[in-house]
Each structure stands twice: as structure tokens, then as C-alpha cells.
CSV table of C-alpha atoms and ligand atoms in Angstrom, one decimal:
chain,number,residue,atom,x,y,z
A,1,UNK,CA,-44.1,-8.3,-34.0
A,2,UNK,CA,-46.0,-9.3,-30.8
A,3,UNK,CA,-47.0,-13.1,-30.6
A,4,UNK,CA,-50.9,-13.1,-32.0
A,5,UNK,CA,-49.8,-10.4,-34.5
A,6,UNK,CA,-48.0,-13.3,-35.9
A,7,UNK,CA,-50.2,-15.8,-36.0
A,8,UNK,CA,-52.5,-13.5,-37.9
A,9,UNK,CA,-49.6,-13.0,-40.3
A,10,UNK,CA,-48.7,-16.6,-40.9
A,11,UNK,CA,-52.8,-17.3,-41.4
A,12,UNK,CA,-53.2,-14.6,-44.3
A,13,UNK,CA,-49.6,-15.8,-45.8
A,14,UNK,CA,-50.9,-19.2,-47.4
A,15,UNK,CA,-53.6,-16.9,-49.2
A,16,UNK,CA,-51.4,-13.7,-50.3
A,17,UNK,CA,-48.9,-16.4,-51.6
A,18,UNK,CA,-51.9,-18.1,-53.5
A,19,UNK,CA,-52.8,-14.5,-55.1
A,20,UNK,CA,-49.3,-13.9,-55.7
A,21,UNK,CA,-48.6,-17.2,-57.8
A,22,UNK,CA,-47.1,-16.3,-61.2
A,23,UNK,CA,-48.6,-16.7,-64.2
A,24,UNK,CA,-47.5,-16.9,-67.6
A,25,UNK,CA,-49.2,-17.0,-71.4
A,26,UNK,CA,-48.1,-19.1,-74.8
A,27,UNK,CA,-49.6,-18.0,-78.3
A,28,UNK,CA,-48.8,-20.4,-81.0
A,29,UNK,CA,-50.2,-21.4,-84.0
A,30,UNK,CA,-50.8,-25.4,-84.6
A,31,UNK,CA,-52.7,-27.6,-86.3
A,32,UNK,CA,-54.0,-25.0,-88.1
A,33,UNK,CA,-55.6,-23.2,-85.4
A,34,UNK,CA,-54.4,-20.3,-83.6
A,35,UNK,CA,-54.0,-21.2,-79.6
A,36,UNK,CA,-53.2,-19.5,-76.2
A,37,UNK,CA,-52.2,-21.0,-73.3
A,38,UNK,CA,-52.5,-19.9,-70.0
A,39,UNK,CA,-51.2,-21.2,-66.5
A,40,UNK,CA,-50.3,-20.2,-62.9
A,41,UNK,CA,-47.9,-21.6,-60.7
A,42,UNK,CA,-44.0,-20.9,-59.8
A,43,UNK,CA,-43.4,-23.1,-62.8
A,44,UNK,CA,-45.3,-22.1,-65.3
A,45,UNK,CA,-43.0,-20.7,-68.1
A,46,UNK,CA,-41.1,-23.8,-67.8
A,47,UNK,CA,-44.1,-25.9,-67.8
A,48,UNK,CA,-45.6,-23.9,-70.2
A,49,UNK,CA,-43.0,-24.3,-73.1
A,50,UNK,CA,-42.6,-28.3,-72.4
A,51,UNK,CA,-46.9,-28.1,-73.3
A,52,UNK,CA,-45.6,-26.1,-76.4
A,53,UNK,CA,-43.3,-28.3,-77.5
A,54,UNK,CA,-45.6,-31.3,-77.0
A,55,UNK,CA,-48.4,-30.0,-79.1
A,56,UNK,CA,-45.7,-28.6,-81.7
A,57,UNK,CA,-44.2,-32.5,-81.7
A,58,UNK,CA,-47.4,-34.0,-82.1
A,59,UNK,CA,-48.6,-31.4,-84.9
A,60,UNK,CA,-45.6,-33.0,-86.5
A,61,UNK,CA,-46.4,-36.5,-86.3
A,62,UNK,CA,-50.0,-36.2,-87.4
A,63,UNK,CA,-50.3,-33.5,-90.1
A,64,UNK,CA,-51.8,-35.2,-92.9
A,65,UNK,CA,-50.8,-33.1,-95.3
A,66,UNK,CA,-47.2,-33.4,-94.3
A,67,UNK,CA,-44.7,-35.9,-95.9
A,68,UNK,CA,-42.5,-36.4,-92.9
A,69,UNK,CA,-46.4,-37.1,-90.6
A,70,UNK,CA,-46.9,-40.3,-89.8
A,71,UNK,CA,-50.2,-39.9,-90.8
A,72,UNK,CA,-48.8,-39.6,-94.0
A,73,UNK,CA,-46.5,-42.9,-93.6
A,74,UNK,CA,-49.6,-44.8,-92.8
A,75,UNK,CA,-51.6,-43.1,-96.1
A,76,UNK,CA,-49.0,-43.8,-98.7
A,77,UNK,CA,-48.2,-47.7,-97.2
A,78,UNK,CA,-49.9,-49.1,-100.3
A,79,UNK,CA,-51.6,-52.0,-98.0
A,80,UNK,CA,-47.8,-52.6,-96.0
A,81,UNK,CA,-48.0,-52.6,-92.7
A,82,UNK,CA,-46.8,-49.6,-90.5
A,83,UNK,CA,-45.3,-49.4,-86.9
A,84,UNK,CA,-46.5,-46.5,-85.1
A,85,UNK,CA,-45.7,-44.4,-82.3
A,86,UNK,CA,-47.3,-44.9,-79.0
A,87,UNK,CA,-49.1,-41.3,-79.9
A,88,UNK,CA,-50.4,-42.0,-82.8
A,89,UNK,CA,-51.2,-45.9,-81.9
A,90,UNK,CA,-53.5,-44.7,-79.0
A,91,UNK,CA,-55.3,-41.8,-81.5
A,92,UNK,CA,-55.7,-44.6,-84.0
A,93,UNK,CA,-57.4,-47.1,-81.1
A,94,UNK,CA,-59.5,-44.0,-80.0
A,95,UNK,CA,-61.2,-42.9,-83.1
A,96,UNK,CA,-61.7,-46.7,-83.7
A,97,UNK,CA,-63.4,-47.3,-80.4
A,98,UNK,CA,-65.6,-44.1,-80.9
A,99,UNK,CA,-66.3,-44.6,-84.5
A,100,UNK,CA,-67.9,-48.1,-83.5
A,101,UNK,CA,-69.8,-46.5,-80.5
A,102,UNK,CA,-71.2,-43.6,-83.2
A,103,UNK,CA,-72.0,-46.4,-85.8
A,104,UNK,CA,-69.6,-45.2,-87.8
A,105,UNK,CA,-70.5,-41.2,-87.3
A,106,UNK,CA,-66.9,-40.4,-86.5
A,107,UNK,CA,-64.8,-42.0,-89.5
A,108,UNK,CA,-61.2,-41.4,-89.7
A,109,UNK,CA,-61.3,-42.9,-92.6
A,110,UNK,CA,-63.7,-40.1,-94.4
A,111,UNK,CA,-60.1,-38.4,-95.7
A,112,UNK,CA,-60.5,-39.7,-99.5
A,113,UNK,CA,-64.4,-38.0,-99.4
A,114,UNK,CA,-63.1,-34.7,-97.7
A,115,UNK,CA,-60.0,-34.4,-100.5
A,116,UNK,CA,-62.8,-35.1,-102.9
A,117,UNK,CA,-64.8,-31.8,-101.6
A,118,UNK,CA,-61.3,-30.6,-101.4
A,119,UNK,CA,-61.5,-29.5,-97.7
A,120,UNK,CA,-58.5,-30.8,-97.3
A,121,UNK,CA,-56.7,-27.8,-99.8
A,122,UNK,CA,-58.5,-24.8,-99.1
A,123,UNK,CA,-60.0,-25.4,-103.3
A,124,UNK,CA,-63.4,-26.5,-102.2
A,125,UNK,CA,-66.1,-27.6,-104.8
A,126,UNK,CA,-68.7,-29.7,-105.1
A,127,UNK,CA,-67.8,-33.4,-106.6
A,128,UNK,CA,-69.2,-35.0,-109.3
A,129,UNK,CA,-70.7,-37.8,-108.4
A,130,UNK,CA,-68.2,-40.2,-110.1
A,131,UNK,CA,-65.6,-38.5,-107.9
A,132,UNK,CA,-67.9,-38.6,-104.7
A,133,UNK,CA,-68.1,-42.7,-105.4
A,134,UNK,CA,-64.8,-43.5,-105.8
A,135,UNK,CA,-63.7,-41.7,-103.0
A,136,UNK,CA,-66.8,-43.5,-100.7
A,137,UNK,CA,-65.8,-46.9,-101.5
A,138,UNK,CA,-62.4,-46.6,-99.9
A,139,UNK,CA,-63.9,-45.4,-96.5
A,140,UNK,CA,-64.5,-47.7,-93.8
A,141,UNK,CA,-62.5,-46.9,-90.2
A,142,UNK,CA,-63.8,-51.2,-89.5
A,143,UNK,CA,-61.2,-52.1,-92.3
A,144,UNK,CA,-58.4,-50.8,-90.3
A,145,UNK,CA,-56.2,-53.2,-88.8
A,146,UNK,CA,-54.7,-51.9,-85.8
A,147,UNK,CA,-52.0,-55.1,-84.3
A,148,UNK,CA,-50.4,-53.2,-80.7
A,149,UNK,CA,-48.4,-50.4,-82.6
A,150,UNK,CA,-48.9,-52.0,-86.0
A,151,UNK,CA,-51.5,-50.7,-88.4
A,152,UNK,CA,-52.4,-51.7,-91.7
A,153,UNK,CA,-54.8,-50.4,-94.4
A,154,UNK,CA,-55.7,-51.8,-97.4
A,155,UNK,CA,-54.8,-50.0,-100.6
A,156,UNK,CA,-56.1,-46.5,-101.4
A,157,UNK,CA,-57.4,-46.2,-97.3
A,158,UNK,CA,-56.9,-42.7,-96.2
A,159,UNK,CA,-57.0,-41.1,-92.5
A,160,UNK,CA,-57.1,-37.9,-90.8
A,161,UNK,CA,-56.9,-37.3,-87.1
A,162,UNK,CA,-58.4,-34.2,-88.1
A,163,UNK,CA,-61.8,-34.7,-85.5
A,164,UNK,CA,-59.9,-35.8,-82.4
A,165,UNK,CA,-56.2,-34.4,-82.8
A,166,UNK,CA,-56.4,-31.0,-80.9
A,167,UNK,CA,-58.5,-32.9,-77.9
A,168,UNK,CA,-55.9,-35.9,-77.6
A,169,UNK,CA,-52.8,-32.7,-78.0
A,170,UNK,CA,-54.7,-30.7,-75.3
A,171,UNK,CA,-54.8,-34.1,-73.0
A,172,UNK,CA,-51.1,-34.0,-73.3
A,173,UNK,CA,-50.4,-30.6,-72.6
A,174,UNK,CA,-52.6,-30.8,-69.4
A,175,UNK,CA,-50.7,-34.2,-68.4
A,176,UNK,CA,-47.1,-32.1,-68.6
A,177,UNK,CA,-48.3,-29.2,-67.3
A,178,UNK,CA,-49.4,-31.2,-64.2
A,179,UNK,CA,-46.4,-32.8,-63.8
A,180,UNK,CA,-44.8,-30.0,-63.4
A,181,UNK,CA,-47.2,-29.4,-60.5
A,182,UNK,CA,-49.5,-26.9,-62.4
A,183,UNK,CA,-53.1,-26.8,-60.5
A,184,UNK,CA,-54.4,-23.9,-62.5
A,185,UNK,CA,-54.3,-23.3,-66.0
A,186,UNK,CA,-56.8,-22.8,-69.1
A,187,UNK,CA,-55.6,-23.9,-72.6
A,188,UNK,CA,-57.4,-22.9,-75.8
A,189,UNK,CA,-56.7,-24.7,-78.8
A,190,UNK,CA,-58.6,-22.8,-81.3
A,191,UNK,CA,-61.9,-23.4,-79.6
A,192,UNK,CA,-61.5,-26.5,-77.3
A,193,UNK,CA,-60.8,-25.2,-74.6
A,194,UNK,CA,-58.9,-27.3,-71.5
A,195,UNK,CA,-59.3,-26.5,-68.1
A,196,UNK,CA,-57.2,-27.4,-65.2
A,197,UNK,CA,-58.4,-26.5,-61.7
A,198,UNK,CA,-60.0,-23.7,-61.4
A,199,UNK,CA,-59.2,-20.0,-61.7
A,200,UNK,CA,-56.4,-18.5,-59.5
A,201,UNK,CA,-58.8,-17.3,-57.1
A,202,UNK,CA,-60.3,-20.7,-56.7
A,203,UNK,CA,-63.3,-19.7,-58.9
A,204,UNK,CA,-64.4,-21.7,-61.7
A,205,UNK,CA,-63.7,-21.0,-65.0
A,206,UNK,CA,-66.3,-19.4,-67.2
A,207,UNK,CA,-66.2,-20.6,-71.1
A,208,UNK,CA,-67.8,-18.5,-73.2
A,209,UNK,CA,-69.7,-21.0,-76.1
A,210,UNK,CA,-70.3,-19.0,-79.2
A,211,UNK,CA,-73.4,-18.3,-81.3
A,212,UNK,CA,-73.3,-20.2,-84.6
A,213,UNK,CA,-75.0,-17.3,-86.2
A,214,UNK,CA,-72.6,-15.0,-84.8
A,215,UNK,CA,-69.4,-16.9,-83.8
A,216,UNK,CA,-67.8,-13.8,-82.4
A,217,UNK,CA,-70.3,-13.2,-79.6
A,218,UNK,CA,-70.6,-15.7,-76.8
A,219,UNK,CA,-74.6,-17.3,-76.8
A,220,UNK,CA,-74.1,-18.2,-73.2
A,221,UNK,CA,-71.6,-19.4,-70.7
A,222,UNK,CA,-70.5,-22.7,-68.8
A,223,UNK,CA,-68.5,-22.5,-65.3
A,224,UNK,CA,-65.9,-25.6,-64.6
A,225,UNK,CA,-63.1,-27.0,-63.1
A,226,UNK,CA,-60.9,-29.8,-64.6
A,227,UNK,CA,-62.7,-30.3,-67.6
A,228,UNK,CA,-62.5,-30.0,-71.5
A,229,UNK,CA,-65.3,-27.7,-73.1
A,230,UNK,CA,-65.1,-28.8,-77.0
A,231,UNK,CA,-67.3,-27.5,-79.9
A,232,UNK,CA,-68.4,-28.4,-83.7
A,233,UNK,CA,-70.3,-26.7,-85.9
A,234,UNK,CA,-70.1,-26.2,-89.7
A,235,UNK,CA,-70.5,-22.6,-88.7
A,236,UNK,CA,-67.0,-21.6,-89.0
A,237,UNK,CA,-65.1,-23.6,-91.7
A,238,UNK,CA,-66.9,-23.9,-94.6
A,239,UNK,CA,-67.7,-23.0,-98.2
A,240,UNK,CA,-70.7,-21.2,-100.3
A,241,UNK,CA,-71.1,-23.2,-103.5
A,242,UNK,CA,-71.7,-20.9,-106.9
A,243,UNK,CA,-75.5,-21.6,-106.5
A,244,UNK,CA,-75.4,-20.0,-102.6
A,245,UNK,CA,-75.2,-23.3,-100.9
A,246,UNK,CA,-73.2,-23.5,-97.9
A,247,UNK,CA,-71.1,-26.8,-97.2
A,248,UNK,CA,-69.6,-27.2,-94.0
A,249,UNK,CA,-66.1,-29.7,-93.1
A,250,UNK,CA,-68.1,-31.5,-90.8
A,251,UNK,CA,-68.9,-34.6,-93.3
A,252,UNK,CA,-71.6,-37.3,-93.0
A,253,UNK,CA,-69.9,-40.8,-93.7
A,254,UNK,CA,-73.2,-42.7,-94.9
A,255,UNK,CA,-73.6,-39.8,-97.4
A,256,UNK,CA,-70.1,-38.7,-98.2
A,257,UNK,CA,-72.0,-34.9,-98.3
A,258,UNK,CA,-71.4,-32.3,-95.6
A,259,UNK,CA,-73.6,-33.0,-92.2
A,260,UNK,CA,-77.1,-30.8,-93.3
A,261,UNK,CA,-79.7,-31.5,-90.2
A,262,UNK,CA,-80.9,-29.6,-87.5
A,263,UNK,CA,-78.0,-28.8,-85.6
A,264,UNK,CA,-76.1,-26.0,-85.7
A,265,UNK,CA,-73.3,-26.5,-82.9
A,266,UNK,CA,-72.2,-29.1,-80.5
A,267,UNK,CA,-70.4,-28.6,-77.5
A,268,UNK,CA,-69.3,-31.3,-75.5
A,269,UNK,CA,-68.4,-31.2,-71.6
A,270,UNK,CA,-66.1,-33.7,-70.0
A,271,UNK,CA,-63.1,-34.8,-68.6
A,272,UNK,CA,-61.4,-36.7,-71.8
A,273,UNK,CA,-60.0,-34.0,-74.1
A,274,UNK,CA,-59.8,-36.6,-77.1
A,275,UNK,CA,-63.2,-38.1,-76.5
A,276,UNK,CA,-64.8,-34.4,-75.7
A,277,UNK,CA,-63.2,-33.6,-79.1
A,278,UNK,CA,-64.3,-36.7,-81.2
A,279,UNK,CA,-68.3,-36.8,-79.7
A,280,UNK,CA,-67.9,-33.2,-80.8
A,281,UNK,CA,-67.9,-33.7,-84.4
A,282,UNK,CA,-69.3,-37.6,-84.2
A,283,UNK,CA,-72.9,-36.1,-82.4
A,284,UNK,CA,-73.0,-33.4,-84.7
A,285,UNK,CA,-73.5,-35.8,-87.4
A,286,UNK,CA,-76.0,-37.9,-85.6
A,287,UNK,CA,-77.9,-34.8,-85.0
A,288,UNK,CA,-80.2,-33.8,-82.2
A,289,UNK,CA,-82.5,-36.9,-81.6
A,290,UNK,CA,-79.7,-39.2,-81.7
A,291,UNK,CA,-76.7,-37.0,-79.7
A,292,UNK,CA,-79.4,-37.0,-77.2
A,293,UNK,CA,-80.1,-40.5,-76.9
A,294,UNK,CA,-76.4,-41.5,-77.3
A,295,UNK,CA,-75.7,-39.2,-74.1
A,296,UNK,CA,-78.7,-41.1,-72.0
A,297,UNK,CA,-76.9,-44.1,-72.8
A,298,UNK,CA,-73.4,-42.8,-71.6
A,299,UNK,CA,-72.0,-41.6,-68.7
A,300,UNK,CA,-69.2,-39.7,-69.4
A,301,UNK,CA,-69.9,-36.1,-70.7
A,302,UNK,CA,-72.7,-33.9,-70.7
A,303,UNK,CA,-73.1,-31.4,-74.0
A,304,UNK,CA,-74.7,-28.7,-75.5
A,305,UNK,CA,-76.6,-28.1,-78.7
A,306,UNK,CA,-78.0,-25.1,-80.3
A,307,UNK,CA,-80.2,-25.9,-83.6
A,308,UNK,CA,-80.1,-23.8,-86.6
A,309,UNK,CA,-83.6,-22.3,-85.5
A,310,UNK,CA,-81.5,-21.2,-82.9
A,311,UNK,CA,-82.7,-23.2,-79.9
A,312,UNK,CA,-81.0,-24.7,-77.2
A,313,UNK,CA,-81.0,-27.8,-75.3
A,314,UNK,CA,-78.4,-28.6,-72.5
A,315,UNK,CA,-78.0,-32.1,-71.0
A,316,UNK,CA,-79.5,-31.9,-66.9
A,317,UNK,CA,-75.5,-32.4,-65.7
A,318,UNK,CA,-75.0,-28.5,-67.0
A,319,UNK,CA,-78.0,-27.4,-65.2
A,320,UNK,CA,-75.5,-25.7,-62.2
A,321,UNK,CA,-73.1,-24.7,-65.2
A,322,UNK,CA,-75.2,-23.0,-67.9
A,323,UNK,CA,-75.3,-19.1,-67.5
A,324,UNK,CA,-77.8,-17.7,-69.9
A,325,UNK,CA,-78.2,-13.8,-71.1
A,326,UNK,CA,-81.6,-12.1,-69.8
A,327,UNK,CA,-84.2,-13.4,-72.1
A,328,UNK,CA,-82.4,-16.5,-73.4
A,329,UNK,CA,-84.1,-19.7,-72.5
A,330,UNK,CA,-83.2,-23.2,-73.1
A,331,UNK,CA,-84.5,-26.9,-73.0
A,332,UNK,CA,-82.9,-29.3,-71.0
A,333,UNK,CA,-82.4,-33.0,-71.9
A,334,UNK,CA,-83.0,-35.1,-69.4
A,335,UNK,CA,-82.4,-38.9,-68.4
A,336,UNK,CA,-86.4,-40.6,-69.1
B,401,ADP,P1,-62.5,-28.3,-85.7
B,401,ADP,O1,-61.3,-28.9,-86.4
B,401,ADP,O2,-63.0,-27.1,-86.4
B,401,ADP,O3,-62.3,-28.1,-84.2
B,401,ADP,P2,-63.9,-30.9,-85.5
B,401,ADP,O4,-63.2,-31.3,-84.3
B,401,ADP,O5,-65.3,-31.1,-85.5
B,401,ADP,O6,-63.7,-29.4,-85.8
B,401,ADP,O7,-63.2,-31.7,-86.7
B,401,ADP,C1,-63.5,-31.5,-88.0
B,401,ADP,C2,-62.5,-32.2,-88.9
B,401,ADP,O8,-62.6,-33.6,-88.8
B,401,ADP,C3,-62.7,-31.9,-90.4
B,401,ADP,O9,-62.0,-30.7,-90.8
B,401,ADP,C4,-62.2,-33.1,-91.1
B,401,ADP,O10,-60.8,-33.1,-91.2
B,401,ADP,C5,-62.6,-34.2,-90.1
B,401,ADP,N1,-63.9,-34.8,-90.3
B,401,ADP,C6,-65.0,-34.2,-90.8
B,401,ADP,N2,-66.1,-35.1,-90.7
B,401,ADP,C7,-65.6,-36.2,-90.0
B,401,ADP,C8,-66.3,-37.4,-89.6
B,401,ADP,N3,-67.5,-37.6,-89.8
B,401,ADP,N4,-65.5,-38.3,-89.0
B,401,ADP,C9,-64.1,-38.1,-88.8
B,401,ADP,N5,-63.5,-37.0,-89.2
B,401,ADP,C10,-64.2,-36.0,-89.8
B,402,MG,MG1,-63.9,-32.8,-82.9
């Protein structure tokens, strides 16, 4: 090979070897979701079963339902203190940050009021309100002690990581997979979806966000690198009541009822997995006025809501993101 043949081979190599990176794909299902991850690099199978294993572990430490969970240690401690891991004590210090910054929208402590409505059991029905009472006057996430990895409740004090669990198992499974030197990778955990990098190709990644009022077509689309695209909506688990009413799992904690304003769907845009995941359902309670003002007052995220009349609004940080189909307009929230 003569000499500048060369150097034009060694300048195209860098790039063939960045095509040529291998990829690899997980399905599993956890936390009752079914989820697919995706990531390129020469050690992504490896890195790709540690993420497995990490979300498999941490499904086992927090399913509520399950009597080995810690989540169900800390539920059936009958007021005694319990020592945590450092997983669940940092989910625990999460939700109570965010639950105080939501006024109490996001309440890990709502589990009593969802068993109630029996969303926790796939036998939904209405309450009585006797039921509905009792179950209200053991939630409040503000009585939760939380002492470093020490947590106590008192008596009858339910949680559920339920609103934030699949964002804080996602942040982990980005955190091994970059340790193992991943730079491009897309994880979706049954609809939040975890971006590292950007595509192979060095594109960004486009996230379809789905209609409410047809959740298997996408309503429009958001490009990103590094960043967590997380969405709520009582759109797709939910019941219809004998007399036609639908009740979502997305509960209000002032009401003990299912959330019933404006909004059909919140999607949250940001770098935090677990706090994406938690605004997601805490906003969608607050509905449209106040998830708007609570983003002008943050800096952190940007979001996404589409109303049940089937309008959307997108926070002025998406503007460059937001690809809409021909005809579809939308409002932007802005700053003032
Ligand atoms: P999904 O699990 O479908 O992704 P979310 O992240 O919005 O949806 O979480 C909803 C779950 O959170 C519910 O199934 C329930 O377990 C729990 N939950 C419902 N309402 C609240 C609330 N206001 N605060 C805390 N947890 C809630
Ligand atoms: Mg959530």
C-alpha cells in the first residue's frame, strides 16, 4: 500500500470500527413490565447481563407483594424499626424528598388506599367509603422516619416504590452498563425509556411518546442523548367500574380516588431516571396548571402533557426535541 493510500486507510478506520461495534439485545420481564434492552459496544453482552441481573436483584428487594421484599419487611414491622439496604434507603430518601416538593402529590405511603381499590391484586372495585377511610388515615409519607439506613413506620403504614422503582432500576442499569465502558445504549423498561449516548451512528435517539387515546400509535416524537424519557397516564392500567366508569392506578392522595383532571399523559424529560419517573406520576396528579408551574420553578427536567381533549403542551427546553406529525400542533409552556 503506497504511503498516502495509508493514511487514508488509517483516517476511515476509527469510523468503520465505530459502525462495526457490536451490539447486543436483553428481553426480560420485571417489575411487572415487559422490557428490552439494547446496547453497543465490544462489551455489551457482558455488560448487558450485569444490567439484567441488577434490575432482576432490585425487583427482588422491592416487590411489595413479595414476602422475602424488603418492602415487605418494612410493611409488616408493626411500628419496629427496620435496617435497610443502601438501595432501598436511597428510594425511600427519594420519594420522601419528592413527595415534600409535590406537597404530598407523590405518596409512597398511598399503598393501604391502592389495596383498598385493589390495584394492588388485579380485583379492582370501587370502595365503600368506610373502607376508603380507614385505609386514608394510615397514609402520610411525612410520618416516615427515615434514621441513615434505619426506617420506621408507625403501625398499619404501608409503602410501595411502585411510582419511582423502574426509574431508580433503570439509573442503575445505565450506571453498570457505563462502567463497563458502554457509550451507546437504549433501555426500555415497559415505557421509561433510558438513553445513553446517542445512537451508534452518533444520531440522537428518537422516542416515540404514545397517544393516550391510542397507546399503540406514537402522537409524536422526542430526539435525545443521555437522558430518561418517562411517562404516566391512567391510559393503560386501569379498570371500568359496573356503571362505565373508568378508574385509573394513578391515585390522588388528598382524595384517596383515582387522579380524574384534565390530563391525560405526562412525560417527563431529564437526566435522573428516579426523579423523571416519580414527577411522572406526582405531576400527573397536580394536573396541568400546577405541573406547569412546578416546572417554571425547577430546573431540572422539561415534560410533556397531552390533555384528555387531546391537546398538547411541551415545556420551551423540548422545542429542538419535539417532532410532530403533519397537522399536529402543540402549545408550548414557557418560563413568564
Ligand atoms: P407505571 O408503573 O405504569 O409506569 P407510574 O410510574 O406512574 O406508572 O406509577 C404508578 C404506580 O405508582 C401505581 O401503580 C401505584 O403503585 C403507585 N401510585 C399511584 N399513585 C401514586 C401516588 N400519588 N404516589 C405514589 N405512588 C402512587
Ligand atoms: Mg412514575
Amino acid at each position: 500500500m503506497k504511503k498516502h493510500h495509508l493514511a487514508a486507510f488509517l483516517c476511515t478506520l476509527p469510523l468503520l470500527c465505530g459502525c462495526a461495534q457490536p451490539s447486543a439485545v436483553r428481553e426480560l420481564f420485571a417489575m411487572d413490565t415487559y422490557m428490552q434492552l439494547t446496547a453497543s459496544g465490544n462489551a455489551a453482552e457482558t455488560a448487558l447481563d450485569a444490567a439484567q441481573q441488577r434490575i432482576l436483584a432490585l425487583e427482588s428487594l422491592l416487590a411489595v407483594t413479595d414476602e422475602k421484599s424488603e418492602t415487605w419487611a418494612i410493611n409488616h414491622a408493626d411500628g419496629v424499626p427496620v435496617e435497610l439496604s443502601a438501595d432501598t434507603a436511597r428510594l425511600l430518601q427519594t420519594a420522601q424528598e419528592i413527595g415534600a416538593q409535590t406537597d404530598g402529590a407523590l405518596d409512597i405511603s398511598l399503598y393501604p388506599v391502592l389495596s383498598a381499590w385493589g390495584f394492588t391484586m388485579d380485583t379492582q372495585n370501587v370502595p365503600d367509603a368506610q373502607t376508603l377511610a380507614q385505609a386514608r388515615a394510615l397514609v402520610d409519607y411525612r410520618r416516615i422516619v427515615l434514621h441513615e439506613n434505619t426506617v420506621t413506620l408507625p403501625e398499619g403504614m404501608q409503602v410501595d416504590f411502585g411510582a419511582l422503582a423502574k426509574g431508580y432500576a433503570g439509573d442503575c442499569a445505565v450506571e453498570i452498563l457505563r462502567e463497563y465502558g458502554i457509550s451507546s445504549a437504549l433501555l426500555n423498561l415497559g415505557g421509561n425509556v433510558q438513553a445513553i449516548g446517542s445512537k451508534p451512528d452518533g444520531s440522537p435517539w428518537n422516542i416515540a411518546v404514545q397517544n393516550p387515546a391510542a397507546p399503540s400509535s406514537p402522537l409524536c416524537s422526542l430526539a435525545v442523548t443521555d437522558a430518561a424519557v418517562i411517562t404516566s397516564g391512567n391510559y393503560e392500567r386501569y379498570f371500568i367500574a359496573e356503571d362505565g366508569t373508568k378508574y385509573g392506578h394513578i391515585l390522588d392522595p388528598a382524595t384517596g380516588a383515582p387522579v380524574d383532571n384534565e390530563l391525560a399523559s405526562v412525560t417527563i424529560v431529564g437526566t435522573s431516571g428516579v426523579r423523571c419517573d416519580a414527577l411522572s406520576t406526582a405531576l400527573f396528579v397536580l394536573g396541568l396548571e400546577d405541573a406547569a408551574n412546578f416546572w417554571r420553578n425547577s430546573g431540572d427536567f422539561e415534560m410533556l402533557l397531552v390533555t384528555q381533549d387531546d391537546t398538547l403542551y411541551y415545556t420551551q427546553g423540548l422545542s429542538e426535541a419535539l417532532t410532530l406529525p403533519d397537522g399536529r400542533t402543540a402549545e408550548v409552556i414557557t418560563r413568564d
